[in-house]
PDB file of C-alpha atoms in Angstrom:
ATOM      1  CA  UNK A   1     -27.123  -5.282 -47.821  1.00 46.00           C
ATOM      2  CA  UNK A   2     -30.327  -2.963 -48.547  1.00 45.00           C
ATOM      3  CA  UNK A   3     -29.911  -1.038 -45.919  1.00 45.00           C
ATOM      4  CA  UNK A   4     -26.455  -0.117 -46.106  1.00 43.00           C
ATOM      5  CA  UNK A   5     -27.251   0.462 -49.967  1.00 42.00           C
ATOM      6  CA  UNK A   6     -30.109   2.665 -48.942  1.00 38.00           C
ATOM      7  CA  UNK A   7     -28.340   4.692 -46.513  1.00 38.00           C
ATOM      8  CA  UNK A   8     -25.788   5.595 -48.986  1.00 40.00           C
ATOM      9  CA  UNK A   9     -28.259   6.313 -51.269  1.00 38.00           C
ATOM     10  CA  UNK A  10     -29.302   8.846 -48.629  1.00 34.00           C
ATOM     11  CA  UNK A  11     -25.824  10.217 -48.493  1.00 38.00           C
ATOM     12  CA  UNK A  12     -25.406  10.792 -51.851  1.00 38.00           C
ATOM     13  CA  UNK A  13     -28.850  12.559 -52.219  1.00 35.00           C
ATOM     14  CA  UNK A  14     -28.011  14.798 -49.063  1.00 36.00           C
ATOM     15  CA  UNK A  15     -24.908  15.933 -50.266  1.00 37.00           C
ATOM     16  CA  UNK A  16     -25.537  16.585 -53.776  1.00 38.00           C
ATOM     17  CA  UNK A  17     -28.857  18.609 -52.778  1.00 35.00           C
ATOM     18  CA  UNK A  18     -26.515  20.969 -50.824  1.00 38.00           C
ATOM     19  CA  UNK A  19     -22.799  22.307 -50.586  1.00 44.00           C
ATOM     20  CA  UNK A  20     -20.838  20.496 -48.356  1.00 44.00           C
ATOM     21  CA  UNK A  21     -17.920  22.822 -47.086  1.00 49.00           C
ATOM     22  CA  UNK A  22     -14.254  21.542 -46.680  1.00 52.00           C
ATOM     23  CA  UNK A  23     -12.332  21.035 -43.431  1.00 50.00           C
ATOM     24  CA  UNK A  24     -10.340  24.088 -42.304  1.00 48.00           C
ATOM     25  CA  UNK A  25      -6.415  22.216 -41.886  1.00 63.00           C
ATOM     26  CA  UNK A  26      -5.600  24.939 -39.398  1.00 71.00           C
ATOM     27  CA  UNK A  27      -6.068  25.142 -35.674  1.00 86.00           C
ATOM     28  CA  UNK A  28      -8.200  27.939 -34.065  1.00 91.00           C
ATOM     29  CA  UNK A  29      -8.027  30.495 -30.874  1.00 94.00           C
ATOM     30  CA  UNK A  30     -11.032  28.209 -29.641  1.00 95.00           C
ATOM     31  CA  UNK A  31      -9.482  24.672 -29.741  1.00 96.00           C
ATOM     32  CA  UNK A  32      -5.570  25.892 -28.788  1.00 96.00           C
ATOM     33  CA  UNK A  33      -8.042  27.449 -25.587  1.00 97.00           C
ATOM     34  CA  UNK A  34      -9.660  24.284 -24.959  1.00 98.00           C
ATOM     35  CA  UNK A  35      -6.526  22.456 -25.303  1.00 98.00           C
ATOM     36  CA  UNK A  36      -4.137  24.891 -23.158  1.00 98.00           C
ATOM     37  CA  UNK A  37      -7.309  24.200 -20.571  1.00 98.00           C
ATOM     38  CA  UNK A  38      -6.842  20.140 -20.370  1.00 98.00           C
ATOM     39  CA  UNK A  39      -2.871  20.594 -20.193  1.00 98.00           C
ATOM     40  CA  UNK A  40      -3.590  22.600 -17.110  1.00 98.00           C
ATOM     41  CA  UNK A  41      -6.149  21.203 -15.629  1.00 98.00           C
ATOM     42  CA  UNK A  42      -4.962  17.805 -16.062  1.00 97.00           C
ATOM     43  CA  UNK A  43      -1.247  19.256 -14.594  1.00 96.00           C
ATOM     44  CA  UNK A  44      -2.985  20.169 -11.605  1.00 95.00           C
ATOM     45  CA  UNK A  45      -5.273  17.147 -11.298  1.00 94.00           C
ATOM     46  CA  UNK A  46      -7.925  19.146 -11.378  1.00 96.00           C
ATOM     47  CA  UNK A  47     -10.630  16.214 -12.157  1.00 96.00           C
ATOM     48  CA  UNK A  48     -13.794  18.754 -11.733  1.00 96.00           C
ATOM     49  CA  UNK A  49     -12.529  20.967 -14.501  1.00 97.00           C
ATOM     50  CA  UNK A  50     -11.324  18.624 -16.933  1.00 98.00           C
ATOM     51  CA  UNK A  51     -14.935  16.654 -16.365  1.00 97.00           C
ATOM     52  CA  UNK A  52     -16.324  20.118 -17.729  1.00 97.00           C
ATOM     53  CA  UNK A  53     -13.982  19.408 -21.080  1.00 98.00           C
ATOM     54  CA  UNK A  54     -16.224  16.314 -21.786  1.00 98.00           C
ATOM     55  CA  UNK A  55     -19.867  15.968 -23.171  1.00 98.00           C
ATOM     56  CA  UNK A  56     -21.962  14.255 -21.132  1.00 97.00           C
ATOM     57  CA  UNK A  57     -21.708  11.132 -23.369  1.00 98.00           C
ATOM     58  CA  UNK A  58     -18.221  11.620 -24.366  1.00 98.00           C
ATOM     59  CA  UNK A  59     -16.046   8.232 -24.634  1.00 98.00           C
ATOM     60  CA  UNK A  60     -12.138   8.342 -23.719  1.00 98.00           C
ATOM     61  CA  UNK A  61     -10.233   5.346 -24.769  1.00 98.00           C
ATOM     62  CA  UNK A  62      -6.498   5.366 -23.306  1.00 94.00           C
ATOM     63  CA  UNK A  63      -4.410   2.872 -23.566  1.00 91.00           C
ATOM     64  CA  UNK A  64      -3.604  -0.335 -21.827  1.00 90.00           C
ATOM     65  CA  UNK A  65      -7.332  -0.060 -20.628  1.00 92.00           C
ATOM     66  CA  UNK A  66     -10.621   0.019 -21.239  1.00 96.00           C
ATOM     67  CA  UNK A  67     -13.063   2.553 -22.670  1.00 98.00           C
ATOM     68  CA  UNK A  68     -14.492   4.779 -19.722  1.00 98.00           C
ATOM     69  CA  UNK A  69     -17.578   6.168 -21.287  1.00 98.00           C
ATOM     70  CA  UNK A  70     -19.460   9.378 -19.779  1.00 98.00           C
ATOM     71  CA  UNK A  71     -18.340  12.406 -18.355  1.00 97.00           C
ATOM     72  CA  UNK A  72     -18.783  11.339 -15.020  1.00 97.00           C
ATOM     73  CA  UNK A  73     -16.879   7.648 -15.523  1.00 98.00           C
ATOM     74  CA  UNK A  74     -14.387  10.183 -16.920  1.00 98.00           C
ATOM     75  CA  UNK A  75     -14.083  12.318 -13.959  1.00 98.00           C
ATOM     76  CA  UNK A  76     -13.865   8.794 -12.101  1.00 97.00           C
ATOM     77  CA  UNK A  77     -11.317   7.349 -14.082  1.00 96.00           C
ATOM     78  CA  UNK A  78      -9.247  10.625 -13.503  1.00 95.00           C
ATOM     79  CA  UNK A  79      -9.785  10.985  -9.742  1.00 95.00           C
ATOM     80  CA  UNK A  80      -8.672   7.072  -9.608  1.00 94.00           C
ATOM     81  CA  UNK A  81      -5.176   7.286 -11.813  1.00 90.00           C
ATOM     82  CA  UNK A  82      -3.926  10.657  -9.794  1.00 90.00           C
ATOM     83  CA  UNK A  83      -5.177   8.835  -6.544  1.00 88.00           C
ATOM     84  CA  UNK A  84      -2.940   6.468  -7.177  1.00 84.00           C
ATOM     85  CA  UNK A  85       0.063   8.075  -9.457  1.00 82.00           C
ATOM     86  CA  UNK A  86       3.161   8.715  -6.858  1.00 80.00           C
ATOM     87  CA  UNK A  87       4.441  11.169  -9.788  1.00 85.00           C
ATOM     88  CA  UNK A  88       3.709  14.627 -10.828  1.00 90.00           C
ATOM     89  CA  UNK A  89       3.084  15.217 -14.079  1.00 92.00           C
ATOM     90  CA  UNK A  90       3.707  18.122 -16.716  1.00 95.00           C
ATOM     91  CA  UNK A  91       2.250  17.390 -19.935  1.00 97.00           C
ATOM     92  CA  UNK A  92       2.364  19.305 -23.399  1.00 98.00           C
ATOM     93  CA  UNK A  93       0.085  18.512 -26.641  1.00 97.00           C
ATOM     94  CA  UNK A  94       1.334  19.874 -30.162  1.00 95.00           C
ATOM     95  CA  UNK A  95      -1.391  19.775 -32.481  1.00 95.00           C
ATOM     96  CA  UNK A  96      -0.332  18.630 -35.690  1.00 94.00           C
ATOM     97  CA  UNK A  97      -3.589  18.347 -37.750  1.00 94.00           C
ATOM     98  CA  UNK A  98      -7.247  19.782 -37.084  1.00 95.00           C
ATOM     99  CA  UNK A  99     -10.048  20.169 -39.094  1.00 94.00           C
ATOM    100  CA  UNK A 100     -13.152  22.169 -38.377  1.00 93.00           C
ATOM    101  CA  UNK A 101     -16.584  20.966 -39.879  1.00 91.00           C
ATOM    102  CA  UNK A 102     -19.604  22.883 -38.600  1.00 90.00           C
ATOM    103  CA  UNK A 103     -20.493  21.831 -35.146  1.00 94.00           C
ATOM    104  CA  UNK A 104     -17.259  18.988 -35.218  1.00 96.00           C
ATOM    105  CA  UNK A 105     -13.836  19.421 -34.882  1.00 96.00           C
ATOM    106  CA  UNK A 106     -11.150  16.340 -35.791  1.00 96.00           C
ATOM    107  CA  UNK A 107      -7.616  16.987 -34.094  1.00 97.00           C
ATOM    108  CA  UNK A 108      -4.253  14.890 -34.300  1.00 96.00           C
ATOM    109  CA  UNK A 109      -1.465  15.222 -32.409  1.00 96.00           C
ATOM    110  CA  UNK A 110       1.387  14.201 -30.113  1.00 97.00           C
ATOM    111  CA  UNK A 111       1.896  14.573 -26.302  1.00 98.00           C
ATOM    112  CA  UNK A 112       5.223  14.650 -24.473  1.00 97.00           C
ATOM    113  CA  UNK A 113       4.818  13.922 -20.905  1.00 96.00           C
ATOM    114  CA  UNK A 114       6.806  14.230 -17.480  1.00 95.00           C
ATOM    115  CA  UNK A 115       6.689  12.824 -14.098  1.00 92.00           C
ATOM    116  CA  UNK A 116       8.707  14.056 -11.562  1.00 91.00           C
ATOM    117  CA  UNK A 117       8.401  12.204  -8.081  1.00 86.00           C
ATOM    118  CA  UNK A 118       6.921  13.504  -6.018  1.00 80.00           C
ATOM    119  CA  UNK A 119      10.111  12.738  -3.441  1.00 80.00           C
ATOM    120  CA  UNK A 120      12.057  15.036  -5.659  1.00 74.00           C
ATOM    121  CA  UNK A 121      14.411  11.962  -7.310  1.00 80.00           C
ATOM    122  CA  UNK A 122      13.423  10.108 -10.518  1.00 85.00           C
ATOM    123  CA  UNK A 123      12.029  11.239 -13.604  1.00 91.00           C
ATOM    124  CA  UNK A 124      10.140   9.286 -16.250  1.00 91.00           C
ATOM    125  CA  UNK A 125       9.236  10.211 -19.659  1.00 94.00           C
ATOM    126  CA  UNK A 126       6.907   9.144 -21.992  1.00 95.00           C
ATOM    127  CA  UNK A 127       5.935  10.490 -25.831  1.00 97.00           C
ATOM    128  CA  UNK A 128       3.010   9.172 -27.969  1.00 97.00           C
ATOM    129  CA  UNK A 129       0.256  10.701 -29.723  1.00 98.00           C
ATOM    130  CA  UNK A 130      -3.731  11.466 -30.035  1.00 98.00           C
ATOM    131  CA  UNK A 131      -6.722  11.770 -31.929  1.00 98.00           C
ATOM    132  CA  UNK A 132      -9.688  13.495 -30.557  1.00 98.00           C
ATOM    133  CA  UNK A 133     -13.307  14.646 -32.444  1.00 98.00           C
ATOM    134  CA  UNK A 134     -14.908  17.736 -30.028  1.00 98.00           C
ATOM    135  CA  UNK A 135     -18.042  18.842 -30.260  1.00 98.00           C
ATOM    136  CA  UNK A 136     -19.450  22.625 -30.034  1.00 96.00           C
ATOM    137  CA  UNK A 137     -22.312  22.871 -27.139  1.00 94.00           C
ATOM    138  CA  UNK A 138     -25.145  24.958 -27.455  1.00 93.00           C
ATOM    139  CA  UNK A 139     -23.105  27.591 -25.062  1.00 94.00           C
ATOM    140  CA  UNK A 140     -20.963  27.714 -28.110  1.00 93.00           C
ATOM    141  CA  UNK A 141     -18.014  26.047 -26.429  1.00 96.00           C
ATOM    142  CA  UNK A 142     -15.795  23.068 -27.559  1.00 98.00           C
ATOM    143  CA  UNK A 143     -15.804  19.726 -25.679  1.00 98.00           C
ATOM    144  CA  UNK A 144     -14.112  16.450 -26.375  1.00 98.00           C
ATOM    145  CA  UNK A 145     -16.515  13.913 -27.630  1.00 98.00           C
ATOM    146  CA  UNK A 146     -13.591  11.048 -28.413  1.00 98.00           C
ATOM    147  CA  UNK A 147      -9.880  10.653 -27.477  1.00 98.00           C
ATOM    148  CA  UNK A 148      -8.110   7.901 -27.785  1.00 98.00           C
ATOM    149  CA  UNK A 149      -4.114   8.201 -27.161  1.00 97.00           C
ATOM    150  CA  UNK A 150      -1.288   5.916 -27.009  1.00 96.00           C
ATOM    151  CA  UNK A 151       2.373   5.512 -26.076  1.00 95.00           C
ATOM    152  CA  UNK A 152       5.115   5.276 -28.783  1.00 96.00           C
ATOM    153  CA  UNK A 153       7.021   2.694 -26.590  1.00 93.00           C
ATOM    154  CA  UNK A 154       7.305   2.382 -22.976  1.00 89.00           C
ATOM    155  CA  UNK A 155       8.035   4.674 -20.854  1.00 84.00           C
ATOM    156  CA  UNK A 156      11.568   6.191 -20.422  1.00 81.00           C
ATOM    157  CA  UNK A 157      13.151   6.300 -16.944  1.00 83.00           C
TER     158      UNK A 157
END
């Protein structure tokens, strides 16, 4: 209990000593960029440049599985599902909420996703929706630090 007391001591001294600013609830050029990116990337199954997306400690957390923490178990864990997926996919994100703080960005949003087989007969759908918290690197650029996303119900055939 005294350490949680002192830390928010801490807090409270930290923030009243200086100006806090408020999240911007707008997106920007930077994140729709970084977003556009992972649609593409991930449409093309290109695990090399959505591994570039990620910090190097970055933690994804999809559903109906475990964690995968790293950039590189990230990479993995893509190379692995489009090894294995017989369908194509064509993904969009719609941003519905994002706030900037400094160095951290907070987005929230829905996906809508496609996949065609890759035989040319069957489609499946699926809809559900995201959070993600991205980080800017010292290069200036945005990278996901979190995302977590999950299915509104099963998949639609």
């Amino acid at each position: 209990m005294r350490r949680s007391l002192s830390v928010g001591c801490l807090v409270v001294l930290l923030t009243a000593s200086r100006e806090v600013p408020g999240p911007i609830a707008a997106d920007t050029p930077e994140l729709a960029a970084v977003r556009a990116r992972f649609v593409a990337l991930y449409n093309r199954g290109d695990t090399t440049g959505l591994g570039d997306l990620y910090t190097a400690d970055a933690v994804r957390m999809p559903y109906d599985a475990p964690a995968v923490a790293g950039r590189m178990g990230i990479v993995a864990a893509f190379a692995k599902g489009f090894a294995a997926r017989q369908l194509v996919p064509t993904l969009a994100l719609t941003a519905e909420e994002v706030a900037v703080l400094d160095s951290q960005a907070m987005e929230r949003g829905t996906y809508h996703e496609i996949l065609r087989s890759r035989a040319g007969v069957g489609v499946v759908t699926e809809d559900g929706k995201y959070v993600a918290l991205l980080q800017r690197g010292r290069d200036g650029g945005w990278r996901y630090k979190w995302s977590i996303f999950n299915r509104d119900r099963a998949p639609q055939r």
